[in-house]
Amino acid sequence: QASHQRHSTPIKMAPRQQLLLLCWCVVTLVRCLAVHGQHNIESTAGCTSDLDCSANGDCIGGTCKCDAPWSGSACQYLMFKPAPYPSAAYGFSPNVTSWGGNPILDVHGDGKFHLFVTEMAGEDCGLHVWQSQSQVVHAMADSAGGPYVRQVVALPHEAHNPQAFVYKDSWYIAHIGTADSTRAVSNCTGGKPSLGMGGKASSGGSTLHKAPGPHGPWTPVPNAVHCNNPSPFVAPNGTLFLVCTWSLWSAPSPEGPWSTVVENLHPSPSPPDKRHWEDPFLWIDGKGRWHILSHTYVMEDWPAYSISGHGFSADGLTWHWSSFEPYNGTVAFIDHAKQQFSTLERPKLVFDAQGVPQYLLNGASSVWPCSPCGHCSHCKVTQGYDWTYTLARPLLTT
């Protein structure tokens, strides 16, 4: 922080100068609070419907009453509890390159949380090999936030960005890739060039796998939707919904048949926003409102910076996309200084039995400053900076 020297005698300013100084101070304060993760200064405009509350609360008497863990004048910000450093679910210790996943509580089995998480195969490999050497690892913990202990490789390469769910007592993992690459895994000791999108696939893979329980064995589900960054959600009536490549699909079961509900959910980035949206995470809350949490980024060098986005809908058909970011790249810890991350991607929420979000998991790149990488989201795949891990943060629900 820059130091400021006090003047021993007051400086006289004209009213116009005083007004300009006041405006500068307010703008500076807002920017500073945004950088440090405080979102308390915002528009005080009243609401006329629950959608004015980002579908995260109720509009009562022209004011938004937010549901936990949301806050802000329009319920547009996620609120976090400070966590013990490093708040890592997987990949920090022992040190491996990991890039997000989601845990499920085995309520009918061992009572443990089972995490299905992306890990890079190959010795000393960073995230630059994600397109060819991603595998899905099964890990376990007593609590949703971890840390998780590695068990086995659930799905071999190439399988990336897993999201697990339970449907009628069977366990499923939706993911990128078909988990049946014929390319051998390469080690990265001493550095290796990026391998690119890799390997021929055999004829037996799928972007959806099924098992009788969290420990497998996992078998491919035929006729799955082949698309990018799948996010499934099981509605209370048993209908399965899936957001994938920014289209919304539905099916009576994971085995299909699948039909398109809405195409082109989110428009391409356009000025002045310039945010690119990816990694959608879909859910329907306890009031029947639809939500998508997303990673966002800008293709410009620092100080251009973006981390997250939120979309919401009353019916799943007509969507609204907030101009506010529900969280930024600053993480607060109980016993450690705040930490700035170059990017936090692959958002996944963990809910309690009542459907209230309890934790947010992200693939995290701790590089800072991000100037060596170009735009901040690129640090995760810049060789020499591409160690990443899976971060788990508790949400403020009381």
CSV table of C-alpha atoms in Angstrom, one decimal:
chain,number,residue,atom,x,y,z
A,1,GLN,CA,0.0,0.0,0.0
A,2,ALA,CA,1.2,3.5,-0.8
A,3,SER,CA,2.1,5.7,2.1
A,4,HIS,CA,0.4,9.1,2.5
A,5,GLN,CA,2.1,12.1,4.1
A,6,ARG,CA,-0.1,14.4,6.2
A,7,HIS,CA,0.2,18.2,5.7
A,8,SER,CA,0.7,20.1,8.9
A,9,THR,CA,-1.5,23.0,7.6
A,10,PRO,CA,-4.8,22.6,5.9
A,11,ILE,CA,-5.1,23.2,2.2
A,12,LYS,CA,-7.9,25.5,1.1
A,13,MET,CA,-9.9,24.3,-1.9
A,14,ALA,CA,-12.7,25.8,-3.9
A,15,PRO,CA,-16.1,24.0,-3.7
A,16,ARG,CA,-15.6,22.4,-7.2
A,17,GLN,CA,-12.2,21.1,-6.1
A,18,GLN,CA,-13.8,19.7,-2.9
A,19,LEU,CA,-16.5,17.9,-4.9
A,20,LEU,CA,-13.9,16.4,-7.4
A,21,LEU,CA,-11.8,15.2,-4.4
A,22,LEU,CA,-14.8,13.6,-2.8
A,23,CYS,CA,-15.8,11.8,-6.0
A,24,TRP,CA,-12.2,10.5,-6.4
A,25,CYS,CA,-12.2,9.3,-2.8
A,26,VAL,CA,-15.5,7.4,-3.2
A,27,VAL,CA,-14.3,5.8,-6.5
A,28,THR,CA,-11.0,4.8,-4.9
A,29,LEU,CA,-12.8,3.3,-1.8
A,30,VAL,CA,-15.1,1.2,-4.0
A,31,ARG,CA,-12.2,-0.1,-6.1
A,32,CYS,CA,-10.2,-0.9,-3.0
A,33,LEU,CA,-13.1,-2.8,-1.3
A,34,ALA,CA,-13.7,-4.7,-4.5
A,35,VAL,CA,-10.1,-5.8,-4.7
A,36,HIS,CA,-10.2,-7.1,-1.1
A,37,GLY,CA,-13.4,-9.0,-1.5
A,38,GLN,CA,-15.8,-6.6,0.3
A,39,HIS,CA,-19.0,-6.0,-1.6
A,40,ASN,CA,-20.9,-3.8,0.8
A,41,ILE,CA,-21.1,-0.6,-1.3
A,42,GLU,CA,-23.6,-1.0,-4.1
A,43,SER,CA,-26.8,0.4,-5.6
A,44,THR,CA,-29.6,0.9,-3.2
A,45,ALA,CA,-32.3,0.9,-5.8
A,46,GLY,CA,-35.4,-0.9,-4.7
A,47,CYS,CA,-36.8,-4.2,-6.1
A,48,THR,CA,-40.1,-4.9,-7.7
A,49,SER,CA,-39.8,-8.7,-8.1
A,50,ASP,CA,-37.7,-11.5,-6.8
A,51,LEU,CA,-35.7,-11.5,-10.0
A,52,ASP,CA,-34.4,-8.0,-8.9
A,53,CYS,CA,-32.9,-10.0,-6.0
A,54,SER,CA,-31.0,-12.2,-8.4
A,55,ALA,CA,-33.4,-15.0,-7.5
A,56,ASN,CA,-31.4,-15.3,-4.3
A,57,GLY,CA,-34.0,-13.8,-2.1
A,58,ASP,CA,-37.4,-12.3,-1.8
A,59,CYS,CA,-38.5,-8.8,-2.7
A,60,ILE,CA,-40.5,-7.5,0.3
A,61,GLY,CA,-41.6,-3.9,0.5
A,62,GLY,CA,-39.2,-2.9,-2.2
A,63,THR,CA,-36.2,-4.4,-0.4
A,64,CYS,CA,-34.4,-7.6,-1.1
A,65,LYS,CA,-34.3,-10.1,1.8
A,66,CYS,CA,-31.5,-12.4,0.8
A,67,ASP,CA,-31.3,-16.1,1.3
A,68,ALA,CA,-28.0,-17.4,2.9
A,69,PRO,CA,-25.3,-17.3,1.8
A,70,TRP,CA,-26.1,-14.4,-0.5
A,71,SER,CA,-25.8,-10.7,0.3
A,72,GLY,CA,-25.9,-7.3,-1.3
A,73,SER,CA,-28.6,-4.9,-2.3
A,74,ALA,CA,-29.6,-7.3,-5.0
A,75,CYS,CA,-28.4,-10.5,-3.3
A,76,GLN,CA,-25.7,-10.6,-5.9
A,77,TYR,CA,-22.7,-11.6,-3.8
A,78,LEU,CA,-21.7,-14.9,-2.2
A,79,MET,CA,-20.5,-14.5,1.4
A,80,PHE,CA,-17.7,-16.6,2.8
A,81,LYS,CA,-16.4,-17.7,6.2
A,82,PRO,CA,-12.6,-17.2,6.6
A,83,ALA,CA,-11.0,-20.7,6.5
A,84,PRO,CA,-7.8,-22.1,7.9
A,85,TYR,CA,-5.0,-21.7,5.4
A,86,PRO,CA,-4.7,-23.1,2.7
A,87,SER,CA,-8.3,-24.4,2.6
A,88,ALA,CA,-7.3,-26.9,0.0
A,89,ALA,CA,-9.6,-29.9,-0.7
A,90,TYR,CA,-7.1,-31.7,-2.9
A,91,GLY,CA,-3.7,-31.3,-4.6
A,92,PHE,CA,-1.9,-29.0,-2.0
A,93,SER,CA,-0.5,-31.7,0.3
A,94,PRO,CA,0.6,-34.1,-1.1
A,95,ASN,CA,1.5,-31.8,-4.0
A,96,VAL,CA,-0.1,-32.8,-7.3
A,97,THR,CA,-1.7,-30.8,-10.0
A,98,SER,CA,-5.5,-30.8,-9.5
A,99,TRP,CA,-8.2,-28.7,-11.2
A,100,GLY,CA,-11.6,-29.0,-9.4
A,101,GLY,CA,-14.3,-31.5,-8.8
A,102,ASN,CA,-17.3,-32.0,-6.5
A,103,PRO,CA,-17.9,-34.1,-3.4
A,104,ILE,CA,-21.0,-36.2,-2.6
A,105,LEU,CA,-22.0,-37.4,0.9
A,106,ASP,CA,-22.7,-41.1,0.9
A,107,VAL,CA,-25.8,-40.9,3.1
A,108,HIS,CA,-26.8,-44.6,2.6
A,109,GLY,CA,-23.3,-46.0,2.9
A,110,ASP,CA,-20.2,-45.0,4.9
A,111,GLY,CA,-21.2,-41.4,5.7
A,112,LYS,CA,-18.1,-40.1,4.1
A,113,PHE,CA,-17.7,-37.3,1.5
A,114,HIS,CA,-16.5,-38.7,-1.8
A,115,LEU,CA,-14.7,-36.3,-4.1
A,116,PHE,CA,-14.3,-36.9,-7.8
A,117,VAL,CA,-11.6,-34.5,-8.9
A,118,THR,CA,-9.4,-33.8,-11.9
A,119,GLU,CA,-5.7,-34.7,-11.5
A,120,MET,CA,-2.9,-34.6,-14.0
A,121,ALA,CA,-1.4,-37.9,-14.8
A,122,GLY,CA,2.4,-38.1,-15.3
A,123,GLU,CA,5.2,-37.3,-12.9
A,124,ASP,CA,5.6,-33.5,-12.2
A,125,CYS,CA,3.0,-32.6,-14.9
A,126,GLY,CA,1.3,-29.3,-14.5
A,127,LEU,CA,-2.0,-28.2,-16.0
A,128,HIS,CA,-0.6,-27.5,-19.4
A,129,VAL,CA,-1.2,-31.2,-20.2
A,130,TRP,CA,-4.9,-31.0,-19.2
A,131,GLN,CA,-6.1,-31.7,-22.7
A,132,SER,CA,-4.4,-35.1,-23.0
A,133,GLN,CA,-3.5,-36.3,-19.5
A,134,SER,CA,-6.4,-35.4,-17.2
A,135,GLN,CA,-7.8,-38.2,-15.1
A,136,VAL,CA,-10.5,-38.4,-12.5
A,137,VAL,CA,-9.4,-39.4,-9.0
A,138,HIS,CA,-11.7,-40.6,-6.2
A,139,ALA,CA,-10.8,-39.2,-2.8
A,140,MET,CA,-12.5,-39.2,0.6
A,141,ALA,CA,-12.9,-37.0,3.7
A,142,ASP,CA,-15.0,-36.8,6.8
A,143,SER,CA,-16.2,-33.2,6.0
A,144,ALA,CA,-17.2,-31.5,2.7
A,145,GLY,CA,-14.3,-29.1,2.9
A,146,GLY,CA,-11.7,-31.8,3.2
A,147,PRO,CA,-8.7,-32.3,3.0
A,148,TYR,CA,-9.4,-35.3,0.9
A,149,VAL,CA,-7.3,-38.5,0.9
A,150,ARG,CA,-6.7,-40.1,-2.5
A,151,GLN,CA,-8.1,-43.5,-3.1
A,152,VAL,CA,-7.9,-44.6,-6.7
A,153,VAL,CA,-8.1,-43.4,-10.3
A,154,ALA,CA,-11.8,-43.6,-11.0
A,155,LEU,CA,-11.5,-42.7,-14.7
A,156,PRO,CA,-8.3,-42.8,-16.7
A,157,HIS,CA,-7.2,-40.2,-19.2
A,158,GLU,CA,-8.7,-38.4,-21.0
A,159,ALA,CA,-11.4,-37.3,-18.5
A,160,HIS,CA,-11.6,-33.8,-17.2
A,161,ASN,CA,-13.9,-31.4,-15.2
A,162,PRO,CA,-15.9,-34.2,-13.5
A,163,GLN,CA,-19.3,-33.6,-11.9
A,164,ALA,CA,-20.6,-36.5,-9.9
A,165,PHE,CA,-24.3,-37.1,-9.0
A,166,VAL,CA,-26.5,-39.8,-7.6
A,167,TYR,CA,-29.6,-41.0,-9.4
A,168,LYS,CA,-31.9,-43.7,-8.0
A,169,ASP,CA,-29.0,-45.2,-5.9
A,170,SER,CA,-26.6,-45.3,-8.8
A,171,TRP,CA,-23.6,-43.0,-9.0
A,172,TYR,CA,-22.6,-41.1,-12.1
A,173,ILE,CA,-19.8,-38.9,-13.3
A,174,ALA,CA,-20.3,-36.5,-16.2
A,175,HIS,CA,-17.1,-35.1,-17.7
A,176,ILE,CA,-15.1,-33.9,-20.7
A,177,GLY,CA,-13.4,-36.6,-22.7
A,178,THR,CA,-14.3,-40.2,-23.0
A,179,ALA,CA,-11.8,-41.8,-20.5
A,180,ASP,CA,-10.4,-44.2,-23.1
A,181,SER,CA,-7.4,-42.5,-24.7
A,182,THR,CA,-4.9,-44.8,-26.4
A,183,ARG,CA,-2.0,-42.4,-25.9
A,184,ALA,CA,0.5,-43.4,-23.3
A,185,VAL,CA,1.0,-41.0,-20.3
A,186,SER,CA,4.2,-38.9,-20.5
A,187,ASN,CA,6.1,-37.7,-17.5
A,188,CYS,CA,7.0,-34.0,-17.3
A,189,THR,CA,10.2,-34.1,-15.2
A,190,GLY,CA,12.4,-31.3,-16.4
A,191,GLY,CA,9.5,-29.8,-18.4
A,192,LYS,CA,7.7,-31.1,-21.5
A,193,PRO,CA,5.9,-29.3,-24.3
A,194,SER,CA,2.2,-29.3,-24.3
A,195,LEU,CA,0.8,-32.5,-25.7
A,196,GLY,CA,-2.4,-30.9,-27.0
A,197,MET,CA,-5.8,-32.5,-27.2
A,198,GLY,CA,-4.7,-36.0,-27.2
A,199,GLY,CA,-4.8,-39.5,-28.3
A,200,LYS,CA,-7.2,-41.5,-30.3
A,201,ALA,CA,-10.2,-42.9,-28.3
A,202,SER,CA,-11.3,-46.4,-28.4
A,203,SER,CA,-14.9,-47.3,-29.3
A,204,GLY,CA,-16.0,-48.0,-25.7
A,205,GLY,CA,-15.7,-44.6,-24.0
A,206,SER,CA,-18.3,-42.1,-23.0
A,207,THR,CA,-18.7,-38.6,-21.4
A,208,LEU,CA,-20.8,-40.2,-18.7
A,209,HIS,CA,-19.9,-43.1,-16.5
A,210,LYS,CA,-22.0,-45.2,-14.0
A,211,ALA,CA,-21.2,-47.3,-10.9
A,212,PRO,CA,-23.3,-49.0,-8.2
A,213,GLY,CA,-21.5,-46.9,-5.6
A,214,PRO,CA,-18.6,-44.4,-5.1
A,215,HIS,CA,-16.0,-47.1,-5.2
A,216,GLY,CA,-16.9,-48.2,-8.7
A,217,PRO,CA,-16.5,-50.1,-10.9
A,218,TRP,CA,-17.3,-47.4,-13.5
A,219,THR,CA,-18.8,-48.3,-16.8
A,220,PRO,CA,-19.5,-46.0,-19.8
A,221,VAL,CA,-23.1,-45.0,-20.4
A,222,PRO,CA,-24.0,-45.1,-24.1
A,223,ASN,CA,-25.8,-42.3,-26.0
A,224,ALA,CA,-24.5,-39.6,-23.6
A,225,VAL,CA,-24.6,-36.0,-24.6
A,226,HIS,CA,-21.1,-35.1,-26.1
A,227,CYS,CA,-20.5,-31.5,-25.2
A,228,ASN,CA,-18.2,-29.2,-23.2
A,229,ASN,CA,-18.2,-28.8,-19.4
A,230,PRO,CA,-21.3,-30.8,-18.5
A,231,SER,CA,-23.2,-29.8,-15.3
A,232,PRO,CA,-26.1,-32.2,-14.4
A,233,PHE,CA,-28.8,-31.6,-11.8
A,234,VAL,CA,-31.5,-33.9,-10.7
A,235,ALA,CA,-34.8,-32.1,-10.2
A,236,PRO,CA,-37.1,-33.0,-7.3
A,237,ASN,CA,-39.5,-34.8,-9.7
A,238,GLY,CA,-36.6,-37.0,-10.9
A,239,THR,CA,-36.1,-35.2,-14.3
A,240,LEU,CA,-32.4,-34.8,-15.1
A,241,PHE,CA,-31.2,-31.5,-16.5
A,242,LEU,CA,-27.8,-30.8,-18.0
A,243,VAL,CA,-26.1,-27.6,-19.0
A,244,CYS,CA,-23.4,-28.3,-21.5
A,245,THR,CA,-21.8,-26.0,-24.1
A,246,TRP,CA,-24.3,-23.3,-22.9
A,247,SER,CA,-27.4,-25.3,-23.9
A,248,LEU,CA,-29.9,-26.8,-21.5
A,249,TRP,CA,-30.8,-30.5,-22.0
A,250,SER,CA,-33.3,-32.8,-20.2
A,251,ALA,CA,-33.8,-36.5,-19.9
A,252,PRO,CA,-36.0,-38.8,-17.9
A,253,SER,CA,-32.9,-40.7,-16.7
A,254,PRO,CA,-29.1,-40.4,-17.3
A,255,GLU,CA,-29.4,-43.1,-20.0
A,256,GLY,CA,-31.7,-40.8,-22.0
A,257,PRO,CA,-33.2,-40.0,-24.3
A,258,TRP,CA,-31.9,-36.5,-24.2
A,259,SER,CA,-33.7,-33.5,-25.7
A,260,THR,CA,-32.8,-29.8,-25.9
A,261,VAL,CA,-34.7,-27.4,-23.7
A,262,VAL,CA,-32.9,-24.1,-24.5
A,263,GLU,CA,-30.1,-23.4,-26.9
A,264,ASN,CA,-27.5,-20.5,-26.6
A,265,LEU,CA,-28.2,-19.8,-23.0
A,266,HIS,CA,-25.6,-17.1,-22.8
A,267,PRO,CA,-24.6,-14.6,-25.5
A,268,SER,CA,-21.0,-14.0,-26.6
A,269,PRO,CA,-19.0,-11.3,-24.7
A,270,SER,CA,-19.6,-7.8,-25.9
A,271,PRO,CA,-18.5,-4.4,-24.8
A,272,PRO,CA,-18.4,-2.9,-22.2
A,273,ASP,CA,-18.5,-6.2,-20.3
A,274,LYS,CA,-16.0,-8.3,-22.3
A,275,ARG,CA,-16.4,-11.3,-20.0
A,276,HIS,CA,-16.1,-14.7,-21.4
A,277,TRP,CA,-18.3,-17.2,-19.6
A,278,GLU,CA,-17.4,-20.9,-19.1
A,279,ASP,CA,-17.6,-23.8,-16.6
A,280,PRO,CA,-21.4,-23.5,-15.8
A,281,PHE,CA,-22.6,-25.1,-12.6
A,282,LEU,CA,-26.4,-25.7,-12.6
A,283,TRP,CA,-28.8,-26.0,-9.7
A,284,ILE,CA,-32.5,-25.4,-8.7
A,285,ASP,CA,-32.9,-24.0,-5.3
A,286,GLY,CA,-35.5,-24.9,-2.6
A,287,LYS,CA,-37.9,-22.2,-4.0
A,288,GLY,CA,-37.8,-23.6,-7.5
A,289,ARG,CA,-35.5,-20.9,-8.9
A,290,TRP,CA,-32.9,-21.9,-11.4
A,291,HIS,CA,-29.2,-20.8,-11.2
A,292,ILE,CA,-25.9,-21.1,-13.0
A,293,LEU,CA,-22.6,-20.2,-11.4
A,294,SER,CA,-19.8,-19.7,-13.9
A,295,HIS,CA,-16.2,-18.9,-14.3
A,296,THR,CA,-15.6,-15.7,-16.3
A,297,TYR,CA,-12.4,-14.2,-17.7
A,298,VAL,CA,-11.2,-11.4,-20.0
A,299,MET,CA,-8.7,-11.9,-22.8
A,300,GLU,CA,-6.7,-8.8,-21.8
A,301,ASP,CA,-3.6,-8.3,-19.8
A,302,TRP,CA,-3.7,-7.3,-16.1
A,303,PRO,CA,-5.2,-5.1,-14.7
A,304,ALA,CA,-8.2,-6.5,-16.7
A,305,TYR,CA,-9.5,-9.2,-14.5
A,306,SER,CA,-12.6,-11.3,-14.0
A,307,ILE,CA,-13.4,-14.4,-12.0
A,308,SER,CA,-17.1,-15.3,-11.7
A,309,GLY,CA,-20.6,-14.8,-13.0
A,310,HIS,CA,-24.2,-15.7,-12.0
A,311,GLY,CA,-27.2,-16.4,-14.1
A,312,PHE,CA,-30.8,-17.0,-12.8
A,313,SER,CA,-34.2,-17.9,-14.1
A,314,ALA,CA,-37.7,-18.3,-12.8
A,315,ASP,CA,-38.5,-21.2,-15.1
A,316,GLY,CA,-35.3,-22.4,-16.7
A,317,LEU,CA,-36.4,-21.0,-20.1
A,318,THR,CA,-35.8,-17.2,-19.8
A,319,TRP,CA,-32.4,-16.4,-18.2
A,320,HIS,CA,-31.0,-13.2,-16.7
A,321,TRP,CA,-27.2,-12.6,-16.4
A,322,SER,CA,-25.9,-10.4,-13.6
A,323,SER,CA,-23.4,-7.7,-14.3
A,324,PHE,CA,-22.0,-8.3,-10.8
A,325,GLU,CA,-19.4,-11.0,-10.0
A,326,PRO,CA,-20.6,-13.1,-7.1
A,327,TYR,CA,-17.0,-13.6,-5.9
A,328,ASN,CA,-13.6,-12.3,-6.8
A,329,GLY,CA,-10.1,-13.7,-6.7
A,330,THR,CA,-9.3,-12.7,-3.1
A,331,VAL,CA,-9.5,-15.4,-0.4
A,332,ALA,CA,-9.5,-14.6,3.3
A,333,PHE,CA,-8.1,-17.0,5.8
A,334,ILE,CA,-8.3,-17.3,9.6
A,335,ASP,CA,-4.6,-17.6,10.3
A,336,HIS,CA,-3.0,-16.2,7.2
A,337,ALA,CA,-2.9,-13.1,5.1
A,338,LYS,CA,-5.5,-12.6,2.4
A,339,GLN,CA,-4.3,-14.3,-0.8
A,340,GLN,CA,-4.9,-13.1,-4.4
A,341,PHE,CA,-5.4,-15.8,-7.0
A,342,SER,CA,-4.8,-15.4,-10.7
A,343,THR,CA,-7.9,-17.4,-11.4
A,344,LEU,CA,-10.5,-19.5,-9.7
A,345,GLU,CA,-12.3,-21.8,-12.2
A,346,ARG,CA,-14.6,-24.9,-12.4
A,347,PRO,CA,-17.0,-23.7,-9.7
A,348,LYS,CA,-18.9,-26.4,-7.8
A,349,LEU,CA,-21.2,-25.9,-4.8
A,350,VAL,CA,-21.8,-28.4,-2.0
A,351,PHE,CA,-25.3,-28.3,-0.5
A,352,ASP,CA,-26.7,-29.5,2.8
A,353,ALA,CA,-29.8,-31.7,3.1
A,354,GLN,CA,-32.1,-28.6,2.8
A,355,GLY,CA,-30.4,-27.5,-0.4
A,356,VAL,CA,-28.5,-24.5,1.1
A,357,PRO,CA,-25.0,-24.0,-0.3
A,358,GLN,CA,-22.3,-24.8,2.3
A,359,TYR,CA,-19.0,-24.9,0.3
A,360,LEU,CA,-17.6,-23.6,-3.0
A,361,LEU,CA,-14.9,-25.6,-4.7
A,362,ASN,CA,-12.7,-24.2,-7.5
A,363,GLY,CA,-9.7,-25.1,-9.5
A,364,ALA,CA,-7.2,-22.6,-8.2
A,365,SER,CA,-4.1,-21.0,-9.6
A,366,SER,CA,-2.2,-19.2,-6.9
A,367,VAL,CA,0.2,-17.3,-9.2
A,368,TRP,CA,0.3,-13.6,-8.4
A,369,PRO,CA,1.0,-11.2,-9.9
A,370,CYS,CA,-0.2,-12.7,-13.2
A,371,SER,CA,1.7,-10.3,-15.5
A,372,PRO,CA,4.1,-13.1,-16.6
A,373,CYS,CA,1.2,-15.0,-18.1
A,374,GLY,CA,-0.5,-12.3,-20.2
A,375,HIS,CA,-4.2,-12.4,-19.1
A,376,CYS,CA,-4.7,-13.8,-15.6
A,377,SER,CA,-6.6,-16.9,-16.6
A,378,HIS,CA,-3.7,-18.1,-18.7
A,379,CYS,CA,-1.3,-18.6,-15.7
A,380,LYS,CA,-2.9,-22.0,-15.1
A,381,VAL,CA,-1.5,-23.4,-18.3
A,382,THR,CA,1.8,-21.4,-18.6
A,383,GLN,CA,4.6,-23.8,-18.1
A,384,GLY,CA,6.6,-23.0,-15.0
A,385,TYR,CA,3.5,-21.5,-13.4
A,386,ASP,CA,1.0,-24.3,-14.0
A,387,TRP,CA,0.8,-26.1,-10.6
A,388,THR,CA,-2.8,-25.8,-9.5
A,389,TYR,CA,-5.0,-27.3,-6.8
A,390,THR,CA,-8.6,-27.6,-5.7
A,391,LEU,CA,-9.7,-25.0,-3.2
A,392,ALA,CA,-12.7,-25.5,-0.9
A,393,ARG,CA,-14.2,-22.5,0.9
A,394,PRO,CA,-17.0,-22.5,3.5
A,395,LEU,CA,-19.9,-20.2,2.9
A,396,LEU,CA,-21.5,-17.9,5.5
A,397,THR,CA,-24.9,-19.4,6.1
A,398,THR,CA,-25.8,-17.9,9.5
